[in-house]
Amino acid sequence: MKISIIGGGITGLTTAIALNRKGINARVFEAAEEMNEIGAGVWLQPNAMRVLDLLGLKETILQNGAAINKMEITNQKLKPFKEIKAKTVEDEYGNRTIGIHRGLLQKLLFEEASKKSEIFLGHKLESIEAKENKSILNFEKQTIESDIILGCDGIHSNVRKTIFPKTELRNSGQICWRGIAEFELPSHLKELGKECWGNQIRFGFSEIAPGKVYWFGVAKNNGETSKLQLQDLPKFLKEFDPLISEIIKNTTSIHTGTLSDLKRLEKWSNNTTCLLGDAAHATTPNMGQGACQGIEDAYYIAELLSKNQAQLAFEQFEKLRRKKVDYVVNNSWRFGKMAHSKMGQSLMIMLMKTTPQSVLDKTMKKLYRVDF
Ligand SMILES: Cc1cc2nc3c(=O)[nH]c(=O)nc-3n(C[C@H](O)[C@H](O)[C@H](O)COP(=O)(O)OP(=O)(O)OC[C@H]3O[C@@H](n4cnc5c(N)ncnc54)[C@H](O)[C@@H]3O)c2cc1C
């Protein structure tokens, strides 16, 4: 049985590793010519860390990332409205959130996956044709036959376009800047994840390695904000604590992008092909769960494919994953809309201040528990 994974991002590589752990070999086809250590940072929340633990990768991630011991939502001057202690989360769910360089995470996953899987770089999938019970994968330079296809090719997935041609992206109307600063945080801010709110803007940061700070800023895209360059951001964020400008000034390049998600798909699979990660359910990043959900997908699909025929595995996968994924995508969308509107942001701040811990605990349970 030939399994082809299209896309060697976080979801595709984790899927290859998860299948390997079940004794199943899959080939990975990635469009990029090489695996560069590019990208900013990513927060791996306890649900993703649980899966990475089950795959034997927890120690590697801990050694290469930085544990976030407290998450704080604060005002512009870094004064918390709400804090979530990692110790409490770890006691309940076995893991805390880890901040890590995205490129480094990809490299670690690539190294692990390539121990057992063949990874073909420079292989951009163009189209898929059905031939009897098989699929023909057409790449720019080559044609390959496959029995099962796992589409892990991200929000603009070509696999998805082939099996479900009529899907739509939703533009959130928000813009995001991300960077890594070469910057030593004051000692009381190390091991903290902070998200600072004000003027309908959010700015988040955490250390991801000694002397390296991952940060992101999100604002409404009003035309003007989309033109802002790295050097304009300190002025744009002048109402925020001066530390934020310092972080930005110690950054040499940023990634800028509008935030979109994928309108809910009725189905993620057909007989031979299943979509995973952003290809199936891209979310806005407001809950920091997109990659975490891709990592969960990887574990589930490997479990199911190790016990069932593909079609049944795909059906069960949709049943098991749908509820949580919908919860993340819908709440992240709403959260973004509220957080970047004038009334909405004030309302959310008020709610955050008054939300009892029991409500927060319920939300964490929904996100962080991984049941197989
Ligand atoms: C601003 C921002 C911040 C975020 N922060 C977080 C966070 O803190 N925590 C978190 O969990 N998530 C976060 N996310 C979400 C996260 O980045 C995505 O959910 C995650 O990267 C999805 O992984 P993926 O492998 O499914 O898709 P992708 O990362 O998009 O990977 C797809 C891969 O497929 C390849 N590919 C594409 N087309 C083809 C083709 N035709 N043929 C072959 N290969 C192809 C691409 O080159 C790529 O390597 C954030 C997202 C954004 C935008």
Short mmCIF file of C-alpha atoms and ligand atoms in Angstrom, two decimals:
data_model
loop_
_atom_site.label_atom_id
_atom_site.label_comp_id
_atom_site.label_asym_id
_atom_site.label_seq_id
_atom_site.Cartn_x
_atom_site.Cartn_y
_atom_site.Cartn_z
CA MET A 1 0.00 0.00 0.00
CA LYS A 2 1.65 3.22 -1.16
CA ILE A 3 0.87 6.25 1.01
CA SER A 4 1.86 9.66 -0.27
CA ILE A 5 1.89 12.72 1.97
CA ILE A 6 1.67 15.95 0.01
CA GLY A 7 3.33 18.80 1.90
CA GLY A 8 6.28 18.63 4.28
CA GLY A 9 5.12 21.29 6.75
CA ILE A 10 4.41 20.65 10.43
CA THR A 11 1.36 18.46 9.69
CA GLY A 12 2.92 16.45 6.86
CA LEU A 13 6.16 15.69 8.68
CA THR A 14 4.40 14.84 11.95
CA THR A 15 2.08 12.53 9.99
CA ALA A 16 5.07 10.75 8.44
CA ILE A 17 6.58 10.29 11.92
CA ALA A 18 3.30 9.08 13.43
CA LEU A 19 2.86 6.54 10.61
CA ASN A 20 6.45 5.39 11.04
CA ARG A 21 5.80 4.75 14.72
CA LYS A 22 3.02 2.38 13.62
CA GLY A 23 5.37 0.60 11.22
CA ILE A 24 3.81 2.26 8.16
CA ASN A 25 6.05 3.90 5.60
CA ALA A 26 4.87 6.94 3.70
CA ARG A 27 6.62 9.12 1.15
CA VAL A 28 6.51 12.88 1.61
CA PHE A 29 6.41 15.25 -1.37
CA GLU A 30 7.30 18.85 -0.57
CA ALA A 31 7.21 21.77 -3.01
CA ALA A 32 10.15 23.67 -1.48
CA GLU A 33 13.56 22.90 -2.97
CA GLU A 34 15.15 22.87 0.46
CA MET A 35 14.18 22.95 4.13
CA ASN A 36 15.33 26.39 5.19
CA GLU A 37 15.24 27.53 8.79
CA ILE A 38 12.86 30.33 7.99
CA GLY A 39 9.75 31.56 9.76
CA ALA A 40 9.21 33.20 13.11
CA GLY A 41 8.07 31.32 16.19
CA VAL A 42 5.27 29.04 17.14
CA TRP A 43 3.67 28.18 20.49
CA LEU A 44 3.10 24.47 20.93
CA GLN A 45 0.31 24.14 23.47
CA PRO A 46 -0.16 21.18 25.84
CA ASN A 47 -2.31 19.19 23.39
CA ALA A 48 0.42 19.33 20.71
CA MET A 49 3.08 18.57 23.31
CA ARG A 50 1.13 15.50 24.44
CA VAL A 51 1.13 14.14 20.89
CA LEU A 52 4.81 14.98 20.43
CA ASP A 53 5.45 13.17 23.72
CA LEU A 54 3.58 10.10 22.45
CA LEU A 55 5.76 10.23 19.34
CA GLY A 56 8.91 10.33 21.46
CA LEU A 57 9.78 13.92 20.52
CA LYS A 58 9.04 15.79 23.73
CA GLU A 59 12.63 15.92 25.00
CA THR A 60 13.93 17.16 21.64
CA ILE A 61 11.36 19.95 21.61
CA LEU A 62 12.10 20.90 25.22
CA GLN A 63 15.83 21.07 24.47
CA ASN A 64 15.29 23.31 21.44
CA GLY A 65 12.47 25.53 22.64
CA ALA A 66 11.58 27.45 25.77
CA ALA A 67 8.90 26.56 28.29
CA ILE A 68 6.29 29.21 28.96
CA ASN A 69 5.58 29.12 32.65
CA LYS A 70 2.82 31.69 32.70
CA MET A 71 0.60 33.10 29.93
CA GLU A 72 -0.62 36.62 30.59
CA ILE A 73 -3.11 38.76 28.75
CA THR A 74 -2.15 42.34 29.65
CA ASN A 75 -2.93 45.96 28.87
CA GLN A 76 -0.56 48.02 26.71
CA LYS A 77 1.71 48.63 29.69
CA LEU A 78 2.16 44.90 30.34
CA LYS A 79 -0.18 44.87 33.36
CA PRO A 80 -2.07 41.54 33.38
CA PHE A 81 -5.86 41.23 33.13
CA LYS A 82 -5.62 37.48 33.27
CA GLU A 83 -2.92 34.92 33.85
CA ILE A 84 -2.73 31.19 33.29
CA LYS A 85 -0.08 29.36 35.26
CA ALA A 86 1.65 26.57 33.40
CA LYS A 87 2.11 24.57 36.60
CA THR A 88 -1.68 24.25 36.96
CA VAL A 89 -2.02 23.31 33.28
CA GLU A 90 0.85 20.84 33.47
CA ASP A 91 -0.56 19.18 36.59
CA GLU A 92 -3.83 18.63 34.74
CA TYR A 93 -2.63 17.90 31.19
CA GLY A 94 0.96 16.72 31.64
CA ASN A 95 2.59 19.43 29.55
CA ARG A 96 3.10 23.16 29.34
CA THR A 97 3.25 25.41 26.29
CA ILE A 98 6.61 25.54 24.51
CA GLY A 99 7.73 28.43 22.32
CA ILE A 100 10.07 27.37 19.53
CA HIS A 101 11.55 28.76 16.32
CA ARG A 102 9.27 27.56 13.54
CA GLY A 103 12.14 26.79 11.14
CA LEU A 104 13.93 24.83 13.83
CA LEU A 105 10.76 22.83 14.59
CA GLN A 106 10.44 21.99 10.87
CA LYS A 107 14.10 20.94 10.77
CA LEU A 108 13.71 18.67 13.81
CA LEU A 109 10.59 17.06 12.36
CA PHE A 110 12.31 16.69 8.98
CA GLU A 111 15.31 14.93 10.56
CA GLU A 112 13.06 12.55 12.49
CA ALA A 113 10.75 11.82 9.55
CA SER A 114 13.60 11.20 7.14
CA LYS A 115 14.97 8.38 9.33
CA LYS A 116 12.22 6.12 7.95
CA SER A 117 10.44 8.05 5.19
CA GLU A 118 11.67 9.17 1.81
CA ILE A 119 11.17 12.92 1.53
CA PHE A 120 11.16 14.36 -1.98
CA LEU A 121 11.94 18.08 -1.99
CA GLY A 122 11.23 20.23 -5.05
CA HIS A 123 8.06 18.19 -5.72
CA LYS A 124 5.15 20.52 -6.17
CA LEU A 125 1.94 18.60 -6.76
CA GLU A 126 0.09 19.99 -9.78
CA SER A 127 -2.87 17.65 -10.13
CA ILE A 128 -4.24 14.21 -9.30
CA GLU A 129 -5.87 11.78 -11.73
CA ALA A 130 -7.85 8.69 -10.82
CA LYS A 131 -6.78 5.48 -12.59
CA GLU A 132 -8.69 2.35 -11.63
CA ASN A 133 -8.16 2.05 -7.85
CA LYS A 134 -5.05 4.16 -7.88
CA SER A 135 -4.24 7.85 -8.02
CA ILE A 136 -1.70 9.39 -10.33
CA LEU A 137 0.12 12.30 -8.77
CA ASN A 138 1.37 14.78 -11.32
CA PHE A 139 4.35 16.83 -10.20
CA GLU A 140 6.15 19.41 -12.31
CA LYS A 141 8.90 16.98 -13.24
CA GLN A 142 7.51 13.54 -12.48
CA THR A 143 4.42 11.35 -12.26
CA ILE A 144 3.94 8.96 -9.36
CA GLU A 145 1.33 6.32 -8.57
CA SER A 146 -0.22 6.10 -5.13
CA ASP A 147 -2.94 4.19 -3.25
CA ILE A 148 -3.59 6.68 -0.46
CA ILE A 149 -3.01 10.42 -0.47
CA LEU A 150 -2.79 12.54 2.65
CA GLY A 151 -3.15 16.20 1.68
CA CYS A 152 -1.02 18.22 4.11
CA ASP A 153 -0.32 21.05 1.68
CA GLY A 154 -1.63 23.95 3.73
CA ILE A 155 -4.33 26.56 3.37
CA HIS A 156 -3.94 26.85 -0.44
CA SER A 157 -3.94 23.06 -0.85
CA ASN A 158 -3.83 21.71 -4.40
CA VAL A 159 -5.01 18.35 -3.10
CA ARG A 160 -8.12 20.06 -1.73
CA LYS A 161 -8.70 21.89 -5.01
CA THR A 162 -8.60 18.54 -6.80
CA ILE A 163 -11.10 16.71 -4.61
CA PHE A 164 -13.27 19.66 -3.56
CA PRO A 165 -12.91 22.36 -6.20
CA LYS A 166 -15.42 24.75 -4.62
CA THR A 167 -13.87 25.76 -1.34
CA GLU A 168 -13.51 29.32 -0.06
CA LEU A 169 -11.07 31.19 2.11
CA ARG A 170 -12.39 33.83 4.52
CA ASN A 171 -10.35 36.98 4.90
CA SER A 172 -10.54 38.12 8.53
CA GLY A 173 -9.66 41.72 7.70
CA GLN A 174 -6.71 41.54 10.08
CA ILE A 175 -3.03 41.91 9.36
CA CYS A 176 -0.21 40.25 11.26
CA TRP A 177 3.50 40.98 11.63
CA ARG A 178 5.84 38.36 13.05
CA GLY A 179 9.51 38.45 13.87
CA ILE A 180 12.35 37.11 15.97
CA ALA A 181 14.35 39.66 17.94
CA GLU A 182 17.90 39.11 19.09
CA PHE A 183 17.06 40.48 22.50
CA GLU A 184 17.62 39.66 26.14
CA LEU A 185 14.31 40.00 28.00
CA PRO A 186 14.48 41.34 31.56
CA SER A 187 14.72 38.35 33.91
CA HIS A 188 11.17 38.76 35.31
CA LEU A 189 9.76 38.37 31.76
CA LYS A 190 11.71 35.28 30.80
CA GLU A 191 9.54 32.14 30.83
CA LEU A 192 6.44 34.28 30.29
CA GLY A 193 4.15 34.40 27.29
CA LYS A 194 2.53 37.80 27.04
CA GLU A 195 -0.24 39.12 24.85
CA CYS A 196 -0.78 42.86 25.26
CA TRP A 197 -4.05 44.48 24.21
CA GLY A 198 -4.98 48.07 23.40
CA ASN A 199 -6.21 50.36 20.56
CA GLN A 200 -7.71 47.25 18.88
CA ILE A 201 -4.19 45.91 18.47
CA ARG A 202 -2.62 42.84 20.04
CA PHE A 203 1.09 42.32 20.55
CA GLY A 204 2.42 39.01 21.84
CA PHE A 205 5.90 37.78 22.71
CA SER A 206 7.89 35.10 24.49
CA GLU A 207 11.48 33.96 24.63
CA ILE A 208 12.02 30.92 22.38
CA ALA A 209 15.74 30.41 23.09
CA PRO A 210 18.33 32.29 25.13
CA GLY A 211 18.55 35.82 23.68
CA LYS A 212 15.82 35.17 21.08
CA VAL A 213 12.32 36.59 21.40
CA TYR A 214 9.46 35.58 19.12
CA TRP A 215 6.85 38.31 18.71
CA PHE A 216 3.70 39.04 16.72
CA GLY A 217 1.47 42.04 16.26
CA VAL A 218 -2.10 41.89 14.93
CA ALA A 219 -4.23 44.85 13.85
CA LYS A 220 -7.22 45.56 11.67
CA ASN A 221 -6.23 45.86 8.01
CA ASN A 222 -7.43 49.36 7.13
CA GLY A 223 -5.26 49.78 4.03
CA GLU A 224 -2.77 51.96 5.92
CA THR A 225 -1.73 49.18 8.30
CA SER A 226 -0.93 46.88 5.38
CA LYS A 227 1.74 49.35 4.21
CA LEU A 228 3.61 49.42 7.52
CA GLN A 229 7.21 48.23 7.41
CA LEU A 230 9.37 46.95 10.26
CA GLN A 231 10.78 50.44 10.95
CA ASP A 232 7.23 51.92 11.16
CA LEU A 233 6.02 49.54 13.86
CA PRO A 234 7.56 51.23 16.94
CA LYS A 235 5.69 54.44 16.04
CA PHE A 236 2.49 52.51 15.29
CA LEU A 237 2.76 50.84 18.71
CA LYS A 238 3.84 53.96 20.60
CA GLU A 239 1.02 53.63 23.15
CA PHE A 240 2.46 50.29 24.21
CA ASP A 241 5.20 49.75 26.80
CA PRO A 242 8.63 50.92 25.50
CA LEU A 243 9.89 47.34 25.85
CA ILE A 244 7.79 46.44 22.80
CA SER A 245 9.56 49.02 20.64
CA GLU A 246 12.87 47.71 21.95
CA ILE A 247 11.94 44.18 20.89
CA ILE A 248 10.97 45.38 17.43
CA LYS A 249 14.11 47.48 17.03
CA ASN A 250 16.20 44.38 17.66
CA THR A 251 14.54 42.52 14.80
CA THR A 252 16.08 42.46 11.33
CA SER A 253 13.21 41.08 9.24
CA ILE A 254 9.51 40.38 9.59
CA HIS A 255 6.83 38.25 7.96
CA THR A 256 3.71 40.22 7.12
CA GLY A 257 0.42 38.66 6.07
CA THR A 258 -3.33 39.05 6.15
CA LEU A 259 -5.07 36.48 8.32
CA SER A 260 -7.51 34.11 6.66
CA ASP A 261 -9.14 30.81 7.43
CA LEU A 262 -10.93 28.15 5.42
CA LYS A 263 -14.70 28.11 5.22
CA ARG A 264 -15.92 24.89 6.82
CA LEU A 265 -15.68 21.90 4.47
CA GLU A 266 -18.55 19.43 4.58
CA LYS A 267 -16.08 16.58 4.13
CA TRP A 268 -12.33 16.17 4.41
CA SER A 269 -11.93 13.01 2.35
CA ASN A 270 -13.00 10.77 -0.50
CA ASN A 271 -12.17 7.06 -0.99
CA THR A 272 -8.46 7.51 -1.50
CA THR A 273 -7.58 10.95 -0.22
CA CYS A 274 -7.83 12.73 3.11
CA LEU A 275 -7.01 16.32 3.97
CA LEU A 276 -5.18 17.11 7.20
CA GLY A 277 -4.00 20.24 9.01
CA ASP A 278 -4.48 23.61 7.32
CA ALA A 279 -5.48 21.91 4.06
CA ALA A 280 -8.63 20.66 5.85
CA HIS A 281 -9.33 23.29 8.49
CA ALA A 282 -7.04 26.32 8.36
CA THR A 283 -7.87 28.62 11.26
CA THR A 284 -6.99 32.20 12.11
CA PRO A 285 -4.12 32.10 14.63
CA ASN A 286 -5.93 33.89 17.45
CA MET A 287 -6.00 30.81 19.66
CA GLY A 288 -2.51 29.65 18.65
CA GLN A 289 -3.94 26.25 17.72
CA GLY A 290 -3.47 25.80 13.94
CA ALA A 291 -0.26 23.79 14.06
CA CYS A 292 -1.39 22.08 17.28
CA GLN A 293 -4.50 20.79 15.47
CA GLY A 294 -2.36 19.60 12.54
CA ILE A 295 -0.20 17.69 15.01
CA GLU A 296 -3.29 16.12 16.59
CA ASP A 297 -4.56 15.16 13.11
CA ALA A 298 -1.27 13.39 12.42
CA TYR A 299 -1.61 11.20 15.48
CA TYR A 300 -5.25 10.29 14.86
CA ILE A 301 -4.81 9.42 11.20
CA ALA A 302 -1.83 7.19 11.95
CA GLU A 303 -3.75 5.38 14.70
CA LEU A 304 -6.75 4.87 12.43
CA LEU A 305 -4.80 3.82 9.32
CA SER A 306 -2.90 1.28 11.40
CA LYS A 307 -6.20 -0.45 12.29
CA ASN A 308 -8.55 0.10 9.34
CA GLN A 309 -8.93 0.23 5.58
CA ALA A 310 -8.37 3.76 4.27
CA GLN A 311 -12.00 4.65 3.64
CA LEU A 312 -13.12 3.61 7.12
CA ALA A 313 -10.10 5.31 8.68
CA PHE A 314 -10.99 8.55 6.89
CA GLU A 315 -14.64 8.36 8.01
CA GLN A 316 -13.63 7.76 11.62
CA PHE A 317 -11.04 10.52 11.42
CA GLU A 318 -13.72 13.04 10.46
CA LYS A 319 -15.99 11.83 13.25
CA LEU A 320 -13.28 12.02 15.90
CA ARG A 321 -11.69 15.31 14.88
CA ARG A 322 -14.58 17.44 13.64
CA LYS A 323 -15.96 18.75 16.92
CA LYS A 324 -12.68 20.03 18.33
CA VAL A 325 -11.52 21.49 15.05
CA ASP A 326 -14.83 23.34 14.56
CA TYR A 327 -14.56 24.67 18.11
CA VAL A 328 -11.08 26.05 17.42
CA VAL A 329 -11.85 27.56 14.00
CA ASN A 330 -15.13 29.19 15.08
CA ASN A 331 -13.88 30.57 18.36
CA SER A 332 -10.64 31.82 16.87
CA TRP A 333 -12.62 33.66 14.18
CA ARG A 334 -14.98 35.26 16.74
CA PHE A 335 -12.12 36.08 19.07
CA GLY A 336 -10.30 37.92 16.25
CA LYS A 337 -13.39 39.87 15.25
CA MET A 338 -14.01 40.98 18.84
CA ALA A 339 -10.40 41.71 19.73
CA HIS A 340 -9.93 44.05 16.78
CA SER A 341 -13.10 46.09 17.08
CA LYS A 342 -13.39 49.04 19.45
CA MET A 343 -16.41 47.88 21.43
CA GLY A 344 -15.39 44.24 21.16
CA GLN A 345 -11.94 44.69 22.62
CA SER A 346 -13.25 46.62 25.66
CA LEU A 347 -15.96 44.02 26.16
CA MET A 348 -13.48 41.16 25.95
CA ILE A 349 -11.16 42.84 28.45
CA MET A 350 -14.08 43.24 30.84
CA LEU A 351 -15.09 39.61 30.33
CA MET A 352 -11.53 38.42 30.84
CA LYS A 353 -11.28 40.25 34.13
CA THR A 354 -14.51 38.75 35.40
CA THR A 355 -14.44 35.24 33.91
CA PRO A 356 -14.26 32.73 36.77
CA GLN A 357 -11.42 30.20 36.73
CA SER A 358 -13.96 27.37 36.32
CA VAL A 359 -14.99 28.72 32.87
CA LEU A 360 -11.36 29.04 31.85
CA ASP A 361 -10.74 25.48 33.05
CA LYS A 362 -13.57 24.22 30.81
CA THR A 363 -12.05 25.97 27.77
CA MET A 364 -8.62 24.53 28.52
CA LYS A 365 -10.11 21.08 28.91
CA LYS A 366 -11.67 21.35 25.44
CA LEU A 367 -8.37 22.42 23.90
CA TYR A 368 -5.73 20.55 25.82
CA ARG A 369 -7.28 17.13 26.33
CA VAL A 370 -6.34 14.62 23.67
CA ASP A 371 -8.40 11.44 23.91
CA PHE A 372 -7.63 8.49 21.69
C1 LIG B 1 0.59 34.61 12.20
C2 LIG B 1 0.42 33.18 12.53
C3 LIG B 1 0.81 32.69 13.78
C4 LIG B 1 0.59 31.36 14.12
N1 LIG B 1 0.94 30.91 15.35
C5 LIG B 1 0.65 29.64 15.71
C6 LIG B 1 0.98 29.14 17.01
O1 LIG B 1 1.58 29.85 17.84
N2 LIG B 1 0.63 27.87 17.32
C7 LIG B 1 0.01 27.05 16.43
O2 LIG B 1 -0.31 25.92 16.76
N3 LIG B 1 -0.30 27.50 15.18
C8 LIG B 1 0.01 28.75 14.80
N4 LIG B 1 -0.27 29.19 13.54
C9 LIG B 1 -0.90 28.27 12.58
C10 LIG B 1 0.14 27.40 11.91
O3 LIG B 1 1.13 28.18 11.33
C11 LIG B 1 -0.50 26.53 10.84
O4 LIG B 1 -1.69 25.98 11.31
C12 LIG B 1 0.47 25.40 10.48
O5 LIG B 1 1.65 25.91 9.92
C13 LIG B 1 -0.20 24.47 9.48
O6 LIG B 1 0.69 23.46 9.15
P1 LIG B 1 0.45 22.58 7.84
O7 LIG B 1 1.63 21.68 7.77
O8 LIG B 1 -0.91 22.01 7.89
O9 LIG B 1 0.47 23.62 6.65
P2 LIG B 1 1.70 24.53 6.14
O10 LIG B 1 2.50 25.03 7.28
O11 LIG B 1 1.11 25.54 5.22
O12 LIG B 1 2.59 23.52 5.32
C14 LIG B 1 2.19 23.08 4.04
C15 LIG B 1 3.41 22.53 3.34
O13 LIG B 1 2.99 22.03 2.08
C16 LIG B 1 3.85 22.50 1.06
N5 LIG B 1 3.05 22.58 -0.17
C17 LIG B 1 2.11 23.49 -0.49
N6 LIG B 1 1.58 23.22 -1.70
C18 LIG B 1 2.20 22.10 -2.13
C19 LIG B 1 2.09 21.31 -3.33
N7 LIG B 1 1.22 21.63 -4.30
N8 LIG B 1 2.89 20.23 -3.46
C20 LIG B 1 3.78 19.87 -2.48
N9 LIG B 1 3.94 20.61 -1.33
C21 LIG B 1 3.14 21.68 -1.17
C22 LIG B 1 4.32 23.85 1.56
O14 LIG B 1 5.54 24.22 0.94
C23 LIG B 1 4.46 23.59 3.04
O15 LIG B 1 5.73 23.09 3.38
C24 LIG B 1 -0.01 30.50 13.18
C25 LIG B 1 -0.37 30.98 11.90
C26 LIG B 1 -0.13 32.29 11.58
C27 LIG B 1 -0.54 32.78 10.22
#
